[in-house]
mmCIF file of C-alpha atoms and ligand atoms in Angstrom:
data_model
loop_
_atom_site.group_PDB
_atom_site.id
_atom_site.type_symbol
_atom_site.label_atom_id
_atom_site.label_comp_id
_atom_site.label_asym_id
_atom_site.label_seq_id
_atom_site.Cartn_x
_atom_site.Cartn_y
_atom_site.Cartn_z
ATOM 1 C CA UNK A 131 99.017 82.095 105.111
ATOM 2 C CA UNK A 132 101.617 81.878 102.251
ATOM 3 C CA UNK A 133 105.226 80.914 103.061
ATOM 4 C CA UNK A 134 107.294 77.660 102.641
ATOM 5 C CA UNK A 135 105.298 75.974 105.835
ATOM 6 C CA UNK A 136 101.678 75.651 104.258
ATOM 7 C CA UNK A 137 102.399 74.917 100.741
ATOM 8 C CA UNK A 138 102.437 70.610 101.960
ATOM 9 C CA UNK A 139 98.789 71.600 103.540
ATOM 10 C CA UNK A 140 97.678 73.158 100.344
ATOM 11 C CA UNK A 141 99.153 70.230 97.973
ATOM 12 C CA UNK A 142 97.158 68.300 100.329
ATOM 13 C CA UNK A 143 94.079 70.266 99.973
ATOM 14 C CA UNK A 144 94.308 70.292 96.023
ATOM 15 C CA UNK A 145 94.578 66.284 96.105
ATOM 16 C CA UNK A 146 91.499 65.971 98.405
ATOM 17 C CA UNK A 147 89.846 68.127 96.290
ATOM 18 C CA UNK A 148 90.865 66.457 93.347
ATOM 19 C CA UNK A 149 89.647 63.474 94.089
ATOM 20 C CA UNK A 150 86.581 64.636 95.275
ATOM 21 C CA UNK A 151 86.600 64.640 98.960
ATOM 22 C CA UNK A 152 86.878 67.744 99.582
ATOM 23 C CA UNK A 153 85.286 71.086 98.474
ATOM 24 C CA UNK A 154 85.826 74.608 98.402
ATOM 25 C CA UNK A 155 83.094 75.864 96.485
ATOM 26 C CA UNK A 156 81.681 77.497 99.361
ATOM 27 C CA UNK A 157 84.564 79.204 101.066
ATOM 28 C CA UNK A 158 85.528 82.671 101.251
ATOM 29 C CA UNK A 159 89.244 83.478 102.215
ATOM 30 C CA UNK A 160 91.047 86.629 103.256
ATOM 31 C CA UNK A 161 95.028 86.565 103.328
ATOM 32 C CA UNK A 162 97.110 87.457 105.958
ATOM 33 C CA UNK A 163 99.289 90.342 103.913
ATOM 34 C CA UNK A 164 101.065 91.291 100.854
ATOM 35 C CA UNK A 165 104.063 93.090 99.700
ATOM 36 C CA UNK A 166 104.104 96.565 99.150
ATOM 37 C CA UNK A 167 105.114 97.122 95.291
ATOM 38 C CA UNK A 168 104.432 94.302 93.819
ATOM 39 C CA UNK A 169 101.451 93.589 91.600
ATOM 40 C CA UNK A 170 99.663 89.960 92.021
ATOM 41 C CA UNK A 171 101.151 89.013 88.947
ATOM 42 C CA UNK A 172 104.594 89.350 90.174
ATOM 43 C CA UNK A 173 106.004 85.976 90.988
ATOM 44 C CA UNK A 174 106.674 86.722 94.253
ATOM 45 C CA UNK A 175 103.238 88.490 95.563
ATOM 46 C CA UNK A 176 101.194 86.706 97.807
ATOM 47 C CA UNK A 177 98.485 87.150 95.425
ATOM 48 C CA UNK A 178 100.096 84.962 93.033
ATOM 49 C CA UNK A 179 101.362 82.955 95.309
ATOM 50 C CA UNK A 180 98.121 81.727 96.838
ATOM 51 C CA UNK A 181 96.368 81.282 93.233
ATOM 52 C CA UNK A 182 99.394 78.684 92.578
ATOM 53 C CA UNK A 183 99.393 77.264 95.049
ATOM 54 C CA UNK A 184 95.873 76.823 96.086
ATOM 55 C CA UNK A 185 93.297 78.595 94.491
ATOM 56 C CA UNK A 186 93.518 77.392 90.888
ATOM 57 C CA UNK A 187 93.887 73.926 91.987
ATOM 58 C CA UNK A 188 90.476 73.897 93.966
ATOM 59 C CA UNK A 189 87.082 74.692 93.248
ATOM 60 C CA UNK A 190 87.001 77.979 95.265
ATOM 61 C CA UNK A 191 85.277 81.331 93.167
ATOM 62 C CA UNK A 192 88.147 83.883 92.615
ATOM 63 C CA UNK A 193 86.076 86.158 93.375
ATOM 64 C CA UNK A 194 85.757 84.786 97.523
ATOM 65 C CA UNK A 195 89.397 84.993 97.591
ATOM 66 C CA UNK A 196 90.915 88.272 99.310
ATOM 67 C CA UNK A 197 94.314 89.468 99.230
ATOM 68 C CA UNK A 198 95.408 92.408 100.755
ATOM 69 C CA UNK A 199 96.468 94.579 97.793
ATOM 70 C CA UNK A 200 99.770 95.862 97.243
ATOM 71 C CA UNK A 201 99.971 96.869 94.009
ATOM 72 C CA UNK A 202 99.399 100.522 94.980
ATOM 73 C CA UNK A 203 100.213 101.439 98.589
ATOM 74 C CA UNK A 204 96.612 103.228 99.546
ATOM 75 C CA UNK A 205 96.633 102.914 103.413
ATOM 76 C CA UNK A 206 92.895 103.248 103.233
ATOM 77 C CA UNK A 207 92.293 100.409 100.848
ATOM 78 C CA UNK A 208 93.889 98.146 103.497
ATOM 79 C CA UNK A 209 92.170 99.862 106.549
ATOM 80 C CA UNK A 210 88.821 98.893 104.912
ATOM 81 C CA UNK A 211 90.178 94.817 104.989
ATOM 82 C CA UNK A 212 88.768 94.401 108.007
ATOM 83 C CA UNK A 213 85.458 95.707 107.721
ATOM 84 C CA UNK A 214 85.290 93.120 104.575
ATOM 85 C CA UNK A 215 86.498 90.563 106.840
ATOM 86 C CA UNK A 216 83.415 91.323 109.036
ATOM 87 C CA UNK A 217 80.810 91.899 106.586
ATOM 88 C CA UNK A 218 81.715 88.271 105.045
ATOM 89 C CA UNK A 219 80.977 87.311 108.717
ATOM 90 C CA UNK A 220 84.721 86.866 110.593
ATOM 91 C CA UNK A 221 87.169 84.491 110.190
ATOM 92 C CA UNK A 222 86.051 80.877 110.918
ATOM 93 C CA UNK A 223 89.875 79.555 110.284
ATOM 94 C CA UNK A 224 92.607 81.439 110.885
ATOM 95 C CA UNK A 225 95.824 79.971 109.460
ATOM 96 C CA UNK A 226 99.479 81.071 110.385
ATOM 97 C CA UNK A 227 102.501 80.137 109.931
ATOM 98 C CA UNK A 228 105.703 82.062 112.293
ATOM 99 C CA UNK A 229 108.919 83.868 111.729
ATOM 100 C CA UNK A 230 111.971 83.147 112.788
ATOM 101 C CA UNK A 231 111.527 86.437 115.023
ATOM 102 C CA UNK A 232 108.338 85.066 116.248
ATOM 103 C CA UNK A 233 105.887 87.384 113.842
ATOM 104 C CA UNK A 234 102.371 86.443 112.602
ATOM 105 C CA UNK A 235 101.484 88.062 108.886
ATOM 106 C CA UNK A 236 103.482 90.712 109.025
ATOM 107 C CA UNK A 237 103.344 91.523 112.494
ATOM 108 C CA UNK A 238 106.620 92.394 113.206
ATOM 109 C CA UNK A 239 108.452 92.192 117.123
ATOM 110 C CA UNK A 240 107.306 95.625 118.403
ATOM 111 C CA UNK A 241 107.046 97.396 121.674
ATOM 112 C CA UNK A 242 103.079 97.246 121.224
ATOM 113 C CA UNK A 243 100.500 95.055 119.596
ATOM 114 C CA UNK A 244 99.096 96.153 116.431
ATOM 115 C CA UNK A 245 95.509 96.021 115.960
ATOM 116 C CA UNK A 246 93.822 96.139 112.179
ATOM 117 C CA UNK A 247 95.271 95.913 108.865
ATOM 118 C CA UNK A 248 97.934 97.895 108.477
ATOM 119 C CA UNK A 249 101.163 98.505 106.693
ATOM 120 C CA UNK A 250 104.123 97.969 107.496
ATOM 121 C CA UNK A 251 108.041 98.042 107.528
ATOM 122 C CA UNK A 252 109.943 94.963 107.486
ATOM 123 C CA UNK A 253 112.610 94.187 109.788
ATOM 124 C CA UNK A 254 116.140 93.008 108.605
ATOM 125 C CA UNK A 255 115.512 89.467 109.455
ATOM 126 C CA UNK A 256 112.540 89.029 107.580
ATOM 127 C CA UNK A 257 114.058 90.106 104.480
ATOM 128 C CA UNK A 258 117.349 88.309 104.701
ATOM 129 C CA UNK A 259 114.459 85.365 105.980
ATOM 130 C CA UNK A 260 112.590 86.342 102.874
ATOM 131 C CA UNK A 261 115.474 87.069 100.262
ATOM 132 C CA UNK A 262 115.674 83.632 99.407
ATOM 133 C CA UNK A 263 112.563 83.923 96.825
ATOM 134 C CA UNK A 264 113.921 87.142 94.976
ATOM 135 C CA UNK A 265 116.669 87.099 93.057
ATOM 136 C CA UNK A 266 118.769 89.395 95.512
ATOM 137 C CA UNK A 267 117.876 90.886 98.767
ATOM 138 C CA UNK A 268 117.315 94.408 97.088
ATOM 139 C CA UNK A 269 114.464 93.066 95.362
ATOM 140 C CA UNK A 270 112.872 92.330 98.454
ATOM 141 C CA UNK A 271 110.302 94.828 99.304
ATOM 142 C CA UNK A 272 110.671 96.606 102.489
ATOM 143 C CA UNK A 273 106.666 97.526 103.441
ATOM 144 C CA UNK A 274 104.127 95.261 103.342
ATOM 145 C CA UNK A 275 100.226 95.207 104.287
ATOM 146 C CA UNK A 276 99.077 93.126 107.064
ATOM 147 C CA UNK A 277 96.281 92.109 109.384
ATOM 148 C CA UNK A 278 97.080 93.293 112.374
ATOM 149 C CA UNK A 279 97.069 91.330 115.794
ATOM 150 C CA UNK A 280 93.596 92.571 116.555
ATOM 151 C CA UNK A 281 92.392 90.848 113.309
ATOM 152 C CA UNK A 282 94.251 87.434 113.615
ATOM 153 C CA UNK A 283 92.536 87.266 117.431
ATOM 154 C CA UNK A 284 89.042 87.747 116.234
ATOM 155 C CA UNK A 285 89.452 84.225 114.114
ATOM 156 C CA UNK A 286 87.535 81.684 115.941
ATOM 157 C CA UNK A 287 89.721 79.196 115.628
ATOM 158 C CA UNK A 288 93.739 79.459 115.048
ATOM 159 C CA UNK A 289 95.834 77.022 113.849
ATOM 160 C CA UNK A 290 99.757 77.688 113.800
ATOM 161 C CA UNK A 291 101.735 75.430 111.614
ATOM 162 C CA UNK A 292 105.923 75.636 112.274
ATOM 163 C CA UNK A 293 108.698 73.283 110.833
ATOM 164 C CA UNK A 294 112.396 73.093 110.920
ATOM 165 C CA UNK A 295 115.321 74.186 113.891
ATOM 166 C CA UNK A 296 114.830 78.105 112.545
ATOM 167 C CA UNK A 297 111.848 78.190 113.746
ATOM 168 C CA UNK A 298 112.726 76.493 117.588
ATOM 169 C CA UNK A 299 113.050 79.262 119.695
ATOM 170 C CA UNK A 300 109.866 80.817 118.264
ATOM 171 C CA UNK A 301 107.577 78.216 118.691
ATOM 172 C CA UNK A 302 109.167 78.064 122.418
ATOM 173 C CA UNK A 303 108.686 81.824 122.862
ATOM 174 C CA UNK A 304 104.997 81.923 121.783
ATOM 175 C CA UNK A 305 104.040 78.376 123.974
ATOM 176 C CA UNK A 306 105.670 79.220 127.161
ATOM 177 C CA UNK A 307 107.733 83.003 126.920
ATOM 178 C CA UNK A 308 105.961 86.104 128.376
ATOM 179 C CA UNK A 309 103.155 87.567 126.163
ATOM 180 C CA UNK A 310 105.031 90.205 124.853
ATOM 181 C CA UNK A 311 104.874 92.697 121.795
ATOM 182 C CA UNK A 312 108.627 90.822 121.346
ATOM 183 C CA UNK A 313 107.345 88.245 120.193
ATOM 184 C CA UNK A 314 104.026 88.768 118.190
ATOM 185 C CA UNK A 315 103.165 84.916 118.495
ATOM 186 C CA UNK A 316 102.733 84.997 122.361
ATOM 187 C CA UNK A 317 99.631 86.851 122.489
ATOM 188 C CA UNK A 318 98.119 83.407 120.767
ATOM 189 C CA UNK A 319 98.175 81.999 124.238
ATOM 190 C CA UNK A 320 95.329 84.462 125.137
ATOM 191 C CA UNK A 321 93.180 82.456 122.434
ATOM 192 C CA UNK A 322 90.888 79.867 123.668
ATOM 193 C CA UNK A 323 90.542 78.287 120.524
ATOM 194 C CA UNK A 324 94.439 77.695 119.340
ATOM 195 C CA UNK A 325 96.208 74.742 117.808
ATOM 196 C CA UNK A 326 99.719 74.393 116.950
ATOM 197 C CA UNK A 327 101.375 71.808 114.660
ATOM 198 C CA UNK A 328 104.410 71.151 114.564
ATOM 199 C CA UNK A 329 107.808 68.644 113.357
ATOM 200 C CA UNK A 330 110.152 67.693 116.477
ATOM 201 C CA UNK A 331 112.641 70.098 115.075
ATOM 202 C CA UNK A 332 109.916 73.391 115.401
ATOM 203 C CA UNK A 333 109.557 72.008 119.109
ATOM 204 C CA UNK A 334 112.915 71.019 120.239
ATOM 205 C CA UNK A 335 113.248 73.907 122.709
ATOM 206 C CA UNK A 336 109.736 72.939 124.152
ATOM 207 C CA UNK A 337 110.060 70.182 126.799
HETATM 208 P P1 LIG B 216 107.876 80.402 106.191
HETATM 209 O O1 LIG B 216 107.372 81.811 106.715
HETATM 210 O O2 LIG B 216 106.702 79.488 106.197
HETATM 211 O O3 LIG B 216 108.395 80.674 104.804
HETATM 212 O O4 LIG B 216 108.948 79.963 107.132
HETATM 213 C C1 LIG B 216 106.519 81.843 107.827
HETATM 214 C C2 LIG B 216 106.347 83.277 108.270
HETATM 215 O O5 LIG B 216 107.285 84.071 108.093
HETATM 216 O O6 LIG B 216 105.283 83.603 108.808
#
């Protein structure tokens, strides 16, 4: 997952690492999306975001870490993400962060769940959510490549990390609202193997 949320969990990671505790020389890793335009050296690309952030401060091969690819928009390139998710055996970890809206990746609020990786449109909220990293919300791409639902529920084990009041009446929506298409995150209470984390301000709409 990339995102404001994780990046304490991956300084944490890189110090464990660091001093030795920690490895991730065997690990293979598959993102959750990327933006639609931008190349993984733009500043604001997942890509580039994740080897900041985690990958070059850990012992992980670049070459086990996947990224959705955005660069070019190729709809096939990211329909074949999920049969390289499977041939590298399926997701062991799965981690996610949520939107304000209640999305997971990319997975927007819909009137359907999606199923593999897919692109696409963003909804207003995400980029004015998002337009804080860009330099004005025009720069903010509007597509994006994601794994779909189908793909985040095949992970064996999910764990959802959400901080801060923004996110409140998400985190209460996917715990106890309907499992609806609304609200991407609510179909995680079909998954037997699901953890959520959270600060009291994330879960101050949950009694
Ligand atoms: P955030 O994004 O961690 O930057 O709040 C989470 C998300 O949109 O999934």
């Amino acid at each position: 997952a990339t995102g404001s949320t994780p990046l304490g969990l991956y300084a944490e990671l890189a110090k464990l690492c660091a001093e030795g505790k920690l490895s991730f020389a065997k690990c293979t890793t598959f993102n959750l999306d990327e933006y639609i335009g931008l190349d993984g050296t733009h500043d604001q690309s997942y890509r580039y975001f994740m080897n900041k952030n985690l990958f070059e401060k850990v012992d992980i091969r670049m070459e086990a870490t996947h990224v959705p690819s955005g660069a070019v928009k190729s709809d096939e390139e990211a329909e074949q993400y999920d049969a390289e998710i499977k041939a590298a055996g399926g997701i062991d970890l799965q981690l996610l962060g949520i939107g304000n809206n209640g999305h997971i990746g990319f997975n927007e609020p819909d009137d359907h769940f999606s199923k593999g990786t897919h692109c696409v449109d963003l909804t207003e909220s995400t980029i004015q959510a998002n337009s804080r990293l860009f330099d004005s919300i025009d720069d903010v791409p509007r597509q994006a490549y994601t794994m779909g639902t189908q793909t985040i529920m095949y992970a064996r084990m999910i764990l959802v990390v959400a901080n801060g009041e923004a996110k409140a009446q998400a985190v209460h929506d996917m715990c106890y609202g309907p499992v609806t298409p609304e609200c991407p995150a609510s179909i995680l209470q079909l998954h037997t193997n699901c953890v959520v984390v959270a600060d009291e301000a994330a879960l101050s709409l949950c009694e």
